[in-house]
C-alpha positions as a Python dict, from the first residue, in 0.01 Angstrom:
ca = {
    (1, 'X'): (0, 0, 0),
    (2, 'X'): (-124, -204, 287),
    (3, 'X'): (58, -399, 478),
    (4, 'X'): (-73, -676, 359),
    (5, 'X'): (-3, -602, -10),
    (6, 'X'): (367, -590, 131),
    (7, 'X'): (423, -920, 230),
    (8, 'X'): (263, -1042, -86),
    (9, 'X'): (446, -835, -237),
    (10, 'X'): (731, -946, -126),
    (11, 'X'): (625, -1306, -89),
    (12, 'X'): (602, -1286, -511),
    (13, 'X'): (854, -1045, -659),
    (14, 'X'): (1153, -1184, -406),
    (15, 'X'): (1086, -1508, -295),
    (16, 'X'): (895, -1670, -591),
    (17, 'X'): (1127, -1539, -835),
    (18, 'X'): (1417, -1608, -639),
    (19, 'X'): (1267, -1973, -635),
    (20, 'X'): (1171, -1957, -942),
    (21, 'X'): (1580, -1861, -1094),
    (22, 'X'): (1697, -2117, -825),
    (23, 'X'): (1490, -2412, -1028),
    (24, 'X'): (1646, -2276, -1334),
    (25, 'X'): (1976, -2334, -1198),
    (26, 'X'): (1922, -2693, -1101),
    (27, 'X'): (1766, -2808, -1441),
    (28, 'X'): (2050, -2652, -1637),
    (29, 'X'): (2343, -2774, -1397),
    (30, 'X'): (2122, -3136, -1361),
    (31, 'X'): (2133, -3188, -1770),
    (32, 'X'): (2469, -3045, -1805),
    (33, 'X'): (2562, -3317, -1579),
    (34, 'X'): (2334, -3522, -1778),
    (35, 'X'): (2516, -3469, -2080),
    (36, 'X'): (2881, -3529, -1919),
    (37, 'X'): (2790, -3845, -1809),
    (38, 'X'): (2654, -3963, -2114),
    (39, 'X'): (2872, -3890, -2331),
    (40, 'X'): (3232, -3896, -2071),
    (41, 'X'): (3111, -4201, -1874),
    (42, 'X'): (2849, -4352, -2142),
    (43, 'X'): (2609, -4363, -1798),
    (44, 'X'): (2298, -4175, -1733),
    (45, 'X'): (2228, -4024, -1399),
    (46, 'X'): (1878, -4157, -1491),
    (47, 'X'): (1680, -3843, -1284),
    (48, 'X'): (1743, -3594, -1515),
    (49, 'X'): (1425, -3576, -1687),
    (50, 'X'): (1218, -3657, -1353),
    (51, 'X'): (1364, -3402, -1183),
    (52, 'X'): (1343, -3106, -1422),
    (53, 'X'): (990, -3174, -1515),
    (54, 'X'): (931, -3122, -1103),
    (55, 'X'): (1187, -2850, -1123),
    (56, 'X'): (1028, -2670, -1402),
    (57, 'X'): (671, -2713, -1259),
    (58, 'X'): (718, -2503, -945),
    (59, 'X'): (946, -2307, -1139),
    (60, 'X'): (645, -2190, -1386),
    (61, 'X'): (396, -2134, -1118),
    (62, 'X'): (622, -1950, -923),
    (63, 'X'): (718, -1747, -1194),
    (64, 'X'): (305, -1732, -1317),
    (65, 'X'): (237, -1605, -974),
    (66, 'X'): (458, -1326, -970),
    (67, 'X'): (423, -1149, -1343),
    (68, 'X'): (22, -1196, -1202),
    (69, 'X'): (43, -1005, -906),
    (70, 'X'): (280, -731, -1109),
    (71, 'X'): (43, -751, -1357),
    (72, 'X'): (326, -790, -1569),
    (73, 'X'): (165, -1103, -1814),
    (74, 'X'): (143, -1090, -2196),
    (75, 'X'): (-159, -856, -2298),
    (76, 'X'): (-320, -821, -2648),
    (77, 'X'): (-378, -440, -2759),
    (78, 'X'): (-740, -395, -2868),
    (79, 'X'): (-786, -115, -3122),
    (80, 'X'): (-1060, 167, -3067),
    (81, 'X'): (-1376, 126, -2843),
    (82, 'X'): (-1246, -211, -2709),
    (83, 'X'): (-937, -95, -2574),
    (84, 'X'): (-1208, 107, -2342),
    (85, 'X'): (-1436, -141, -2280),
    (86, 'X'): (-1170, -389, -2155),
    (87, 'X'): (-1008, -136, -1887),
    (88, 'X'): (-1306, -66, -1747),
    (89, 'X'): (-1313, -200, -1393),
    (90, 'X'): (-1593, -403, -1411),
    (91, 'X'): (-1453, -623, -1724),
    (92, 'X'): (-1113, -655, -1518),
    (93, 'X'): (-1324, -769, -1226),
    (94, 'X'): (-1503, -1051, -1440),
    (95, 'X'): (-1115, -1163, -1612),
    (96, 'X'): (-996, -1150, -1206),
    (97, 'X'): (-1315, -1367, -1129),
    (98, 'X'): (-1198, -1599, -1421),
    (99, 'X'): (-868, -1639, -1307),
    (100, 'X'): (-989, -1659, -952),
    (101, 'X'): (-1202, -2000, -1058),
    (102, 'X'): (-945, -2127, -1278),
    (103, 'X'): (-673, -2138, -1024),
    (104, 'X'): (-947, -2282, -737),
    (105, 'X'): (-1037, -2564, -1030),
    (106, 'X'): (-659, -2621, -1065),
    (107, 'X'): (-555, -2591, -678),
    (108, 'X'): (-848, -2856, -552),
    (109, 'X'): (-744, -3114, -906),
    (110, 'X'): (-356, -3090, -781),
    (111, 'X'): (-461, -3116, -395),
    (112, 'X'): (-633, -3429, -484),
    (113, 'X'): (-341, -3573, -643),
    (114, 'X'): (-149, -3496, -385),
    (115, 'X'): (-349, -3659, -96),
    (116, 'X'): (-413, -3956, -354),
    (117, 'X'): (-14, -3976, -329),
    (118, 'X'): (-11, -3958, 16),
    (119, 'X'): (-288, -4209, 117),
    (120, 'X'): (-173, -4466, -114),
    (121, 'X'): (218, -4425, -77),
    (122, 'X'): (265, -4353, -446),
    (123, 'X'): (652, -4357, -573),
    (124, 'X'): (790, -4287, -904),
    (125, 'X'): (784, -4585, -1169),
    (126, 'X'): (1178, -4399, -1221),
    (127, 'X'): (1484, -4515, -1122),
    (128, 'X'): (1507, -4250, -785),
    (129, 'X'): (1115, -4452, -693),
    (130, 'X'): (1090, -4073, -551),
    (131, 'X'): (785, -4029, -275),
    (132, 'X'): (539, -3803, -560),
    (133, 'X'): (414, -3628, -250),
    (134, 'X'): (723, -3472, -237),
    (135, 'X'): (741, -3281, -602),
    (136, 'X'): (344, -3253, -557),
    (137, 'X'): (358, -3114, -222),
    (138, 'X'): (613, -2827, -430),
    (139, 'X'): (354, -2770, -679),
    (140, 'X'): (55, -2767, -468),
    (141, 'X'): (285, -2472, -318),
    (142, 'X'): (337, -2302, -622),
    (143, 'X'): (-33, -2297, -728),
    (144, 'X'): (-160, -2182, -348),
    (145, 'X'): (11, -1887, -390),
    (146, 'X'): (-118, -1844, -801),
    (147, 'X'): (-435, -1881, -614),
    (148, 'X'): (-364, -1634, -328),
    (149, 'X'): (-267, -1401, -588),
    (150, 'X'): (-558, -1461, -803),
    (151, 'X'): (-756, -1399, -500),
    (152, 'X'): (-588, -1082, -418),
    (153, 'X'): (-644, -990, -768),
    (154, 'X'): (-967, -1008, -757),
    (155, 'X'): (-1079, -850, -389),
    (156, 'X'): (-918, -543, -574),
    (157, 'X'): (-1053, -511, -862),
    (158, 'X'): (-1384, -548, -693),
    (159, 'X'): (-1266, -266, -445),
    (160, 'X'): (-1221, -44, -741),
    (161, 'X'): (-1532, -129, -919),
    (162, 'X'): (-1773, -66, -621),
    (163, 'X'): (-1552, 268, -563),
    (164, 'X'): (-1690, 610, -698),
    (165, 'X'): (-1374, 646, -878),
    (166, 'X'): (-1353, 295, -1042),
    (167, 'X'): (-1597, 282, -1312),
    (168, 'X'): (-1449, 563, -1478),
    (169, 'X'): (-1178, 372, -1714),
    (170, 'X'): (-847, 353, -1520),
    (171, 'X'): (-678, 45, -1590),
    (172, 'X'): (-688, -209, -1297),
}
């Protein structure tokens, strides 16, 4: 393990996930307040919902980033001759290169968002009129570092495809 695959690895496993459980947190102590004041006070804090939808949008990415970089995300058993084919290095190098241009696609659409926010001063039409750069500025966090991982992902599983080793089945 490289020093490099260190601090991501650290990076993703501790600090995203501890982000990540953090976000958690806040929703569920933000609508358990929600639900004391409605139904104590008959008030509504009125951020609940804007908040956890911000919350739970870093929260995922975070989360997304990490089980990527463990390789730790839901996978679908192929029976016989595919369960071959789709370990070979090569096919893991073309779903990295997937998931590399995916992510880019989704990192440039929320970066424009986000400067669109910040060039035109955009606030939320909800009752905290939050700054949106703010909760986009998290998110465009949370899907740099999908995309560093999906990067990452992929300069290795090209490594082990152009190595003499690599081509000869061993799951990436």
């Amino acid at each position: 393990m490289t020093k490099y695959d260190k601090i991501l690895d650290f990076v993703t496993a501790k600090i995203a996930n501890g982000i990540a459980a953090v976000l958690i947190a806040c929703i569920f102590i933000i609508i358990n307040i929600e639900i004391v004041c409605r139904y104590a006070f008959n008030t509504s804090t009125l951020i609940a919902d804007e908040y956890c939808g911000y919350f739970f949008a870093v929260a995922v990415y975070a989360g997304l980033s990490a089980g990527m970089y463990q390789d730790k995300l839901i996978k679908i058993d192929l029976p016989g001759a595919w369960a071959v084919f789709v370990r070979r290095p090569f096919i893991r190098m073309i779903v990295h290169l997937a998931a590399l241009v995916l992510n880019t696609i989704l990192f440039y659409a929320i970066w424009q968002t986000f400067a669109a926010s910040l060039l035109f001063n955009s606030r939320s039409i909800q009752a905290s009129r939050t700054l949106l750069a703010y909760p986009q500025g998290a998110v465009v966090a949370g899907i740099g570092l999908l995309f560093l991982v999906s990067l990452c992902q992929f300069v290795r599983s090209v490594v082990r495809c152009l190595s003499p080793s690599g081509e000869k089945g061993d799951a990436a």
